[in-house]
PDB file of C-alpha atoms and ligand atoms in Angstrom:
ATOM      1  CA  MET A   1      35.711  99.379 245.334  1.00  0.00           C
ATOM      2  CA  ARG A   2      35.570 100.690 248.894  1.00  0.00           C
ATOM      3  CA  LEU A   3      35.050 104.405 249.434  1.00  0.00           C
ATOM      4  CA  TYR A   4      36.557 105.790 252.633  1.00  0.00           C
ATOM      5  CA  VAL A   5      35.419 109.343 253.260  1.00  0.00           C
ATOM      6  CA  ASN A   6      37.981 111.718 254.767  1.00  0.00           C
ATOM      7  CA  ILE A   7      36.156 114.188 257.025  1.00  0.00           C
ATOM      8  CA  ASP A   8      39.136 116.350 258.100  1.00  0.00           C
ATOM      9  CA  HIS A   9      37.660 119.444 256.487  1.00  0.00           C
ATOM     10  CA  VAL A  10      34.514 119.258 258.569  1.00  0.00           C
ATOM     11  CA  ALA A  11      36.862 119.865 261.497  1.00  0.00           C
ATOM     12  CA  THR A  12      38.698 122.531 259.472  1.00  0.00           C
ATOM     13  CA  ILE A  13      35.480 124.565 259.354  1.00  0.00           C
ATOM     14  CA  ARG A  14      34.888 124.077 263.076  1.00  0.00           C
ATOM     15  CA  GLU A  15      38.460 125.062 263.953  1.00  0.00           C
ATOM     16  CA  ALA A  16      38.094 128.273 261.917  1.00  0.00           C
ATOM     17  CA  ARG A  17      35.944 129.482 264.828  1.00  0.00           C
ATOM     18  CA  LYS A  18      37.155 127.122 267.595  1.00  0.00           C
ATOM     19  CA  THR A  19      33.560 126.248 268.297  1.00  0.00           C
ATOM     20  CA  ASP A  20      31.647 122.954 268.408  1.00  0.00           C
ATOM     21  CA  GLU A  21      30.138 122.830 264.928  1.00  0.00           C
ATOM     22  CA  PRO A  22      30.125 121.281 262.423  1.00  0.00           C
ATOM     23  CA  ASP A  23      30.695 118.006 264.278  1.00  0.00           C
ATOM     24  CA  PRO A  24      32.864 115.359 262.550  1.00  0.00           C
ATOM     25  CA  VAL A  25      30.936 112.605 264.348  1.00  0.00           C
ATOM     26  CA  GLN A  26      27.703 113.736 262.675  1.00  0.00           C
ATOM     27  CA  ALA A  27      29.505 114.010 259.347  1.00  0.00           C
ATOM     28  CA  ALA A  28      30.799 110.447 259.711  1.00  0.00           C
ATOM     29  CA  ALA A  29      27.310 109.145 260.489  1.00  0.00           C
ATOM     30  CA  ALA A  30      25.872 110.935 257.444  1.00  0.00           C
ATOM     31  CA  ALA A  31      28.635 109.547 255.229  1.00  0.00           C
ATOM     32  CA  GLU A  32      27.934 106.051 256.506  1.00  0.00           C
ATOM     33  CA  ARG A  33      24.183 106.406 255.896  1.00  0.00           C
ATOM     34  CA  ALA A  34      25.028 107.320 252.304  1.00  0.00           C
ATOM     35  CA  GLY A  35      27.193 104.248 251.734  1.00  0.00           C
ATOM     36  CA  ALA A  36      30.724 105.147 252.862  1.00  0.00           C
ATOM     37  CA  ASP A  37      32.682 101.966 253.567  1.00  0.00           C
ATOM     38  CA  GLY A  38      34.973 103.665 256.052  1.00  0.00           C
ATOM     39  CA  ILE A  39      35.808 106.992 257.675  1.00  0.00           C
ATOM     40  CA  THR A  40      39.281 108.515 257.431  1.00  0.00           C
ATOM     41  CA  VAL A  41      40.787 111.268 259.578  1.00  0.00           C
ATOM     42  CA  HIS A  42      44.302 112.669 259.842  1.00  0.00           C
ATOM     43  CA  LEU A  43      45.455 113.537 263.345  1.00  0.00           C
ATOM     44  CA  ARG A  44      48.166 116.042 262.492  1.00  0.00           C
ATOM     45  CA  GLU A  45      50.951 117.004 264.857  1.00  0.00           C
ATOM     46  CA  ASP A  46      49.781 120.640 264.656  1.00  0.00           C
ATOM     47  CA  ARG A  47      46.128 119.587 265.323  1.00  0.00           C
ATOM     48  CA  ARG A  48      44.964 122.086 262.714  1.00  0.00           C
ATOM     49  CA  HIS A  49      41.696 120.229 262.084  1.00  0.00           C
ATOM     50  CA  ILE A  50      40.976 116.890 263.739  1.00  0.00           C
ATOM     51  CA  GLN A  51      41.583 116.860 267.516  1.00  0.00           C
ATOM     52  CA  ASP A  52      42.374 113.932 269.812  1.00  0.00           C
ATOM     53  CA  ALA A  53      38.828 114.075 271.209  1.00  0.00           C
ATOM     54  CA  ASP A  54      37.391 113.725 267.687  1.00  0.00           C
ATOM     55  CA  VAL A  55      39.353 110.545 267.078  1.00  0.00           C
ATOM     56  CA  THR A  56      38.264 109.141 270.447  1.00  0.00           C
ATOM     57  CA  ALA A  57      34.620 109.939 269.699  1.00  0.00           C
ATOM     58  CA  LEU A  58      34.855 108.527 266.174  1.00  0.00           C
ATOM     59  CA  ALA A  59      36.477 105.318 267.419  1.00  0.00           C
ATOM     60  CA  ARG A  60      33.302 104.808 269.480  1.00  0.00           C
ATOM     61  CA  SER A  61      30.712 106.005 266.972  1.00  0.00           C
ATOM     62  CA  VAL A  62      31.885 104.786 263.569  1.00  0.00           C
ATOM     63  CA  ARG A  63      29.924 101.728 262.493  1.00  0.00           C
ATOM     64  CA  THR A  64      31.995 100.882 259.435  1.00  0.00           C
ATOM     65  CA  VAL A  65      35.731 101.186 260.067  1.00  0.00           C
ATOM     66  CA  LEU A  66      38.058 103.998 261.091  1.00  0.00           C
ATOM     67  CA  ASN A  67      41.232 104.681 259.107  1.00  0.00           C
ATOM     68  CA  LEU A  68      43.545 106.952 261.097  1.00  0.00           C
ATOM     69  CA  GLU A  69      46.196 108.810 259.117  1.00  0.00           C
ATOM     70  CA  LEU A  70      49.233 109.730 261.169  1.00  0.00           C
ATOM     71  CA  GLY A  71      52.897 110.615 260.989  1.00  0.00           C
ATOM     72  CA  ALA A  72      55.429 108.265 262.607  1.00  0.00           C
ATOM     73  CA  LEU A  73      55.556 110.421 265.748  1.00  0.00           C
ATOM     74  CA  ALA A  74      55.932 108.752 269.122  1.00  0.00           C
ATOM     75  CA  ASP A  75      52.989 110.350 270.956  1.00  0.00           C
ATOM     76  CA  ILE A  76      50.538 109.988 268.058  1.00  0.00           C
ATOM     77  CA  VAL A  77      51.565 106.375 267.455  1.00  0.00           C
ATOM     78  CA  ARG A  78      51.049 105.694 271.174  1.00  0.00           C
ATOM     79  CA  PHE A  79      47.617 107.345 271.024  1.00  0.00           C
ATOM     80  CA  ALA A  80      46.703 105.125 268.044  1.00  0.00           C
ATOM     81  CA  THR A  81      47.792 101.950 269.817  1.00  0.00           C
ATOM     82  CA  ARG A  82      45.474 102.810 272.713  1.00  0.00           C
ATOM     83  CA  LEU A  83      42.542 103.632 270.458  1.00  0.00           C
ATOM     84  CA  LYS A  84      43.023 100.728 268.048  1.00  0.00           C
ATOM     85  CA  PRO A  85      41.384 102.008 264.864  1.00  0.00           C
ATOM     86  CA  PHE A  86      40.844  99.302 262.243  1.00  0.00           C
ATOM     87  CA  GLN A  87      43.560 100.789 260.041  1.00  0.00           C
ATOM     88  CA  ALA A  88      46.434 103.235 260.436  1.00  0.00           C
ATOM     89  CA  THR A  89      47.874 104.902 257.344  1.00  0.00           C
ATOM     90  CA  LEU A  90      51.338 106.321 257.935  1.00  0.00           C
ATOM     91  CA  VAL A  91      51.918 109.566 256.061  1.00  0.00           C
ATOM     92  CA  PRO A  92      54.773 112.078 255.868  1.00  0.00           C
ATOM     93  CA  GLU A  93      54.076 115.306 257.691  1.00  0.00           C
ATOM     94  CA  LYS A  94      55.608 118.746 257.398  1.00  0.00           C
ATOM     95  CA  ARG A  95      54.342 121.544 259.594  1.00  0.00           C
ATOM     96  CA  GLN A  96      54.086 124.223 256.913  1.00  0.00           C
ATOM     97  CA  GLU A  97      52.422 122.132 254.210  1.00  0.00           C
ATOM     98  CA  ILE A  98      48.857 122.879 253.124  1.00  0.00           C
ATOM     99  CA  THR A  99      48.140 119.170 252.760  1.00  0.00           C
ATOM    100  CA  THR A 100      50.177 115.947 252.564  1.00  0.00           C
ATOM    101  CA  GLU A 101      52.469 116.859 249.703  1.00  0.00           C
ATOM    102  CA  GLY A 102      54.192 113.638 248.728  1.00  0.00           C
ATOM    103  CA  GLY A 103      54.406 110.018 249.706  1.00  0.00           C
ATOM    104  CA  LEU A 104      56.648 108.652 252.457  1.00  0.00           C
ATOM    105  CA  VAL A 105      60.321 108.402 251.592  1.00  0.00           C
ATOM    106  CA  LEU A 106      60.915 104.764 252.489  1.00  0.00           C
ATOM    107  CA  ARG A 107      64.195 103.228 253.542  1.00  0.00           C
ATOM    108  CA  ALA A 108      64.267  99.612 254.703  1.00  0.00           C
ATOM    109  CA  GLY A 109      66.619 100.670 257.526  1.00  0.00           C
ATOM    110  CA  ASP A 110      64.411 103.514 258.817  1.00  0.00           C
ATOM    111  CA  ARG A 111      64.246 102.663 262.507  1.00  0.00           C
ATOM    112  CA  ARG A 112      61.613 105.244 263.382  1.00  0.00           C
ATOM    113  CA  LEU A 113      59.255 103.984 260.691  1.00  0.00           C
ATOM    114  CA  ARG A 114      59.968 100.334 261.484  1.00  0.00           C
ATOM    115  CA  GLY A 115      59.285 101.047 265.161  1.00  0.00           C
ATOM    116  CA  ALA A 116      55.983 102.768 264.398  1.00  0.00           C
ATOM    117  CA  ILE A 117      54.869  99.912 262.137  1.00  0.00           C
ATOM    118  CA  ALA A 118      55.793  97.336 264.784  1.00  0.00           C
ATOM    119  CA  GLN A 119      53.946  99.176 267.572  1.00  0.00           C
ATOM    120  CA  LEU A 120      50.790  99.583 265.473  1.00  0.00           C
ATOM    121  CA  GLN A 121      50.832  95.995 264.277  1.00  0.00           C
ATOM    122  CA  GLU A 122      51.405  94.655 267.799  1.00  0.00           C
ATOM    123  CA  ALA A 123      48.234  96.551 268.793  1.00  0.00           C
ATOM    124  CA  GLY A 124      46.351  94.600 266.099  1.00  0.00           C
ATOM    125  CA  ILE A 125      46.011  97.560 263.718  1.00  0.00           C
ATOM    126  CA  ARG A 126      46.224  97.035 259.945  1.00  0.00           C
ATOM    127  CA  VAL A 127      49.018  99.296 258.673  1.00  0.00           C
ATOM    128  CA  SER A 128      49.122 101.007 255.294  1.00  0.00           C
ATOM    129  CA  LEU A 129      51.889 103.279 253.961  1.00  0.00           C
ATOM    130  CA  PHE A 130      51.082 106.350 251.855  1.00  0.00           C
ATOM    131  CA  ILE A 131      53.651 106.343 249.046  1.00  0.00           C
ATOM    132  CA  ASP A 132      54.270 107.684 245.573  1.00  0.00           C
ATOM    133  CA  PRO A 133      53.531 105.267 242.722  1.00  0.00           C
ATOM    134  CA  SER A 134      57.154 104.193 242.295  1.00  0.00           C
ATOM    135  CA  LEU A 135      58.026 100.509 241.869  1.00  0.00           C
ATOM    136  CA  LYS A 136      61.161 100.826 244.018  1.00  0.00           C
ATOM    137  CA  THR A 137      59.225 102.418 246.882  1.00  0.00           C
ATOM    138  CA  ILE A 138      56.585  99.698 246.634  1.00  0.00           C
ATOM    139  CA  ASP A 139      59.317  97.040 246.983  1.00  0.00           C
ATOM    140  CA  VAL A 140      60.599  98.738 250.136  1.00  0.00           C
ATOM    141  CA  ALA A 141      57.039  98.848 251.536  1.00  0.00           C
ATOM    142  CA  ARG A 142      56.878  95.080 251.017  1.00  0.00           C
ATOM    143  CA  GLU A 143      60.207  94.669 252.851  1.00  0.00           C
ATOM    144  CA  LEU A 144      58.829  96.694 255.749  1.00  0.00           C
ATOM    145  CA  GLY A 145      56.200  94.000 256.264  1.00  0.00           C
ATOM    146  CA  VAL A 146      52.969  95.986 255.891  1.00  0.00           C
ATOM    147  CA  PRO A 147      49.865  94.429 254.291  1.00  0.00           C
ATOM    148  CA  ALA A 148      48.794  97.541 252.344  1.00  0.00           C
ATOM    149  CA  ILE A 149      49.914 100.717 250.608  1.00  0.00           C
ATOM    150  CA  GLU A 150      48.021 103.831 249.582  1.00  0.00           C
ATOM    151  CA  LEU A 151      49.220 105.245 246.268  1.00  0.00           C
ATOM    152  CA  HIS A 152      49.486 109.045 246.172  1.00  0.00           C
ATOM    153  CA  THR A 153      47.286 110.239 243.315  1.00  0.00           C
ATOM    154  CA  GLY A 154      48.379 113.885 243.570  1.00  0.00           C
ATOM    155  CA  ARG A 155      50.380 113.961 240.337  1.00  0.00           C
ATOM    156  CA  PHE A 156      47.470 112.345 238.497  1.00  0.00           C
ATOM    157  CA  ALA A 157      45.083 114.927 240.003  1.00  0.00           C
ATOM    158  CA  GLN A 158      47.247 117.764 238.721  1.00  0.00           C
ATOM    159  CA  THR A 159      47.884 116.412 235.213  1.00  0.00           C
ATOM    160  CA  TRP A 160      44.955 114.198 234.162  1.00  0.00           C
ATOM    161  CA  ARG A 161      43.418 116.802 231.839  1.00  0.00           C
ATOM    162  CA  ARG A 162      46.496 116.994 229.616  1.00  0.00           C
ATOM    163  CA  SER A 163      48.249 113.629 229.885  1.00  0.00           C
ATOM    164  CA  ASP A 164      47.722 109.926 230.645  1.00  0.00           C
ATOM    165  CA  ALA A 165      51.255 109.514 232.001  1.00  0.00           C
ATOM    166  CA  ALA A 166      50.320 109.717 235.695  1.00  0.00           C
ATOM    167  CA  LEU A 167      47.378 107.362 235.200  1.00  0.00           C
ATOM    168  CA  ASN A 168      49.656 104.831 233.514  1.00  0.00           C
ATOM    169  CA  GLU A 169      52.135 105.203 236.355  1.00  0.00           C
ATOM    170  CA  LEU A 170      49.322 104.411 238.826  1.00  0.00           C
ATOM    171  CA  ARG A 171      48.264 101.399 236.737  1.00  0.00           C
ATOM    172  CA  HIS A 172      51.800  99.959 236.699  1.00  0.00           C
ATOM    173  CA  ALA A 173      52.328 100.672 240.371  1.00  0.00           C
ATOM    174  CA  ALA A 174      49.016  99.056 241.361  1.00  0.00           C
ATOM    175  CA  ALA A 175      49.707  95.943 239.265  1.00  0.00           C
ATOM    176  CA  HIS A 176      53.208  95.571 240.721  1.00  0.00           C
ATOM    177  CA  ALA A 177      52.059  96.057 244.307  1.00  0.00           C
ATOM    178  CA  LYS A 178      49.278  93.509 243.968  1.00  0.00           C
ATOM    179  CA  GLN A 179      51.634  91.046 242.321  1.00  0.00           C
ATOM    180  CA  ILE A 180      54.024  91.151 245.291  1.00  0.00           C
ATOM    181  CA  GLY A 181      51.156  90.652 247.725  1.00  0.00           C
ATOM    182  CA  LEU A 182      50.203  94.144 248.865  1.00  0.00           C
ATOM    183  CA  ALA A 183      46.631  95.441 249.128  1.00  0.00           C
ATOM    184  CA  VAL A 184      46.380  98.632 247.088  1.00  0.00           C
ATOM    185  CA  HIS A 185      44.586 101.805 248.190  1.00  0.00           C
ATOM    186  CA  ALA A 186      44.765 105.231 246.556  1.00  0.00           C
ATOM    187  CA  GLY A 187      43.931 108.835 247.270  1.00  0.00           C
ATOM    188  CA  HIS A 188      44.676 112.549 247.270  1.00  0.00           C
ATOM    189  CA  GLY A 189      43.174 115.131 244.968  1.00  0.00           C
ATOM    190  CA  LEU A 190      40.489 112.799 243.590  1.00  0.00           C
ATOM    191  CA  THR A 191      37.299 114.568 242.511  1.00  0.00           C
ATOM    192  CA  TYR A 192      33.936 113.812 240.908  1.00  0.00           C
ATOM    193  CA  GLN A 193      35.550 114.691 237.551  1.00  0.00           C
ATOM    194  CA  ASN A 194      38.736 112.631 237.734  1.00  0.00           C
ATOM    195  CA  VAL A 195      37.951 109.639 239.963  1.00  0.00           C
ATOM    196  CA  GLN A 196      36.600 107.197 237.412  1.00  0.00           C
ATOM    197  CA  PRO A 197      39.793 106.110 235.604  1.00  0.00           C
ATOM    198  CA  VAL A 198      41.473 105.534 238.977  1.00  0.00           C
ATOM    199  CA  ALA A 199      38.471 103.594 240.281  1.00  0.00           C
ATOM    200  CA  ALA A 200      38.691 101.446 237.127  1.00  0.00           C
ATOM    201  CA  ILE A 201      42.199 100.188 237.965  1.00  0.00           C
ATOM    202  CA  PRO A 202      41.360  96.619 238.953  1.00  0.00           C
ATOM    203  CA  GLU A 203      44.053  96.188 241.619  1.00  0.00           C
ATOM    204  CA  ILE A 204      42.902  99.201 243.633  1.00  0.00           C
ATOM    205  CA  GLU A 205      40.446  98.176 246.319  1.00  0.00           C
ATOM    206  CA  GLU A 206      40.037 101.344 248.403  1.00  0.00           C
ATOM    207  CA  LEU A 207      39.893 105.074 247.704  1.00  0.00           C
ATOM    208  CA  ASN A 208      40.324 107.802 250.330  1.00  0.00           C
ATOM    209  CA  ILE A 209      38.592 111.005 249.297  1.00  0.00           C
ATOM    210  CA  GLY A 210      38.025 114.117 251.369  1.00  0.00           C
ATOM    211  CA  HIS A 211      38.314 117.617 249.976  1.00  0.00           C
ATOM    212  CA  SER A 212      36.073 117.166 246.963  1.00  0.00           C
ATOM    213  CA  ILE A 213      33.314 115.431 248.947  1.00  0.00           C
ATOM    214  CA  VAL A 214      33.264 118.000 251.760  1.00  0.00           C
ATOM    215  CA  SER A 215      33.303 120.805 249.154  1.00  0.00           C
ATOM    216  CA  LYS A 216      30.222 119.408 247.428  1.00  0.00           C
ATOM    217  CA  ALA A 217      28.586 118.685 250.800  1.00  0.00           C
ATOM    218  CA  VAL A 218      28.387 122.458 251.338  1.00  0.00           C
ATOM    219  CA  PHE A 219      25.891 122.620 248.469  1.00  0.00           C
ATOM    220  CA  TRP A 220      24.327 119.153 248.344  1.00  0.00           C
ATOM    221  CA  GLY A 221      24.552 117.986 251.945  1.00  0.00           C
ATOM    222  CA  MET A 222      26.923 115.264 253.148  1.00  0.00           C
ATOM    223  CA  GLU A 223      24.698 112.315 252.311  1.00  0.00           C
ATOM    224  CA  GLU A 224      24.089 113.401 248.729  1.00  0.00           C
ATOM    225  CA  ALA A 225      27.773 114.223 248.211  1.00  0.00           C
ATOM    226  CA  VAL A 226      28.825 110.764 249.405  1.00  0.00           C
ATOM    227  CA  ARG A 227      26.061 109.015 247.441  1.00  0.00           C
ATOM    228  CA  ARG A 228      27.171 110.697 244.210  1.00  0.00           C
ATOM    229  CA  MET A 229      30.841 109.897 244.781  1.00  0.00           C
ATOM    230  CA  LYS A 230      29.990 106.311 245.707  1.00  0.00           C
ATOM    231  CA  SER A 231      28.113 105.841 242.451  1.00  0.00           C
ATOM    232  CA  ARG A 232      31.041 107.265 240.408  1.00  0.00           C
ATOM    233  CA  VAL A 233      33.514 105.041 242.211  1.00  0.00           C
ATOM    234  CA  SER A 234      31.313 101.987 241.655  1.00  0.00           C
ATOM    235  CA  LEU A 235      30.977 102.687 237.930  1.00  0.00           C
ATOM    236  CA  GLY A 236      34.788 102.741 237.738  1.00  0.00           C
TER     237      GLY A 236
HETATM  238  N1  PXP B 301      44.974 110.019 251.482  1.00  0.00           N
HETATM  239  C1  PXP B 301      45.888 110.617 252.291  1.00  0.00           C
HETATM  240  C2  PXP B 301      46.996 109.788 252.837  1.00  0.00           C
HETATM  241  C3  PXP B 301      45.784 111.974 252.634  1.00  0.00           C
HETATM  242  O1  PXP B 301      46.692 112.541 253.441  1.00  0.00           O
HETATM  243  C4  PXP B 301      44.686 112.706 252.140  1.00  0.00           C
HETATM  244  C5  PXP B 301      44.533 114.149 252.510  1.00  0.00           C
HETATM  245  O2  PXP B 301      44.367 114.261 253.881  1.00  0.00           O
HETATM  246  C6  PXP B 301      43.754 112.041 251.325  1.00  0.00           C
HETATM  247  C7  PXP B 301      43.939 110.710 250.991  1.00  0.00           C
HETATM  248  C8  PXP B 301      42.541 112.733 250.804  1.00  0.00           C
HETATM  249  O3  PXP B 301      42.896 113.728 249.908  1.00  0.00           O
HETATM  250  P1  PXP B 301      41.785 114.753 249.415  1.00  0.00           P
HETATM  251  O4  PXP B 301      41.342 115.520 250.603  1.00  0.00           O
HETATM  252  O5  PXP B 301      42.518 115.572 248.402  1.00  0.00           O
HETATM  253  O6  PXP B 301      40.672 113.928 248.822  1.00  0.00           O
END
């Protein structure tokens, strides 16, 4: 299981004061020293945390791989094609949301999304689509010609204490996606407490985790926070 560490909230702290610390580049290096398999950042249209300059600096400094989350917006897609991160994960984006609230609503005829996928793939970037764990949506992702999907684990994160339904939905979705040839990633709302049953789903090969790791990093330091998450993810 690969652990990609999302460091957006390191930039959230910096942007609270519009200063130059804490530095996401240093956070990425610490995460990598502790065993992160990749670094994830979301360049939002409103630039509320990660800035263009952060992504440029990370593209140079990251030694593992960079996974850039982005909406299908012309200027951000263009920026990504110039920077060529290893992977681009397309996500839905609404200005007022606190965080990415749901998966992409996929339609095979969505010209904007198809255009974004084509531009990213022509630049040699691996494209993943962040979607809800619905079999129909997974089939449309396949039709759109991407190699990978990231399953939204938000419903699981909200309900895991009282019900297995969302976990079972993730299991079925992951099995179906793998069976039709898609690589399966997952993320959103995963924590030290709830990650293990998701990490144990055999078809899932990559987890993207941010908020929980950065929260613990405040107390334990970034390296220790990543090391502890990595060991939970590996135990599955
Ligand atoms: N995956 C995607 C596509 C996301 O948008 C986010 C949040 O930025 C995450 C994973 C990580 O979620 P969390 O910060 O809750 O771990």
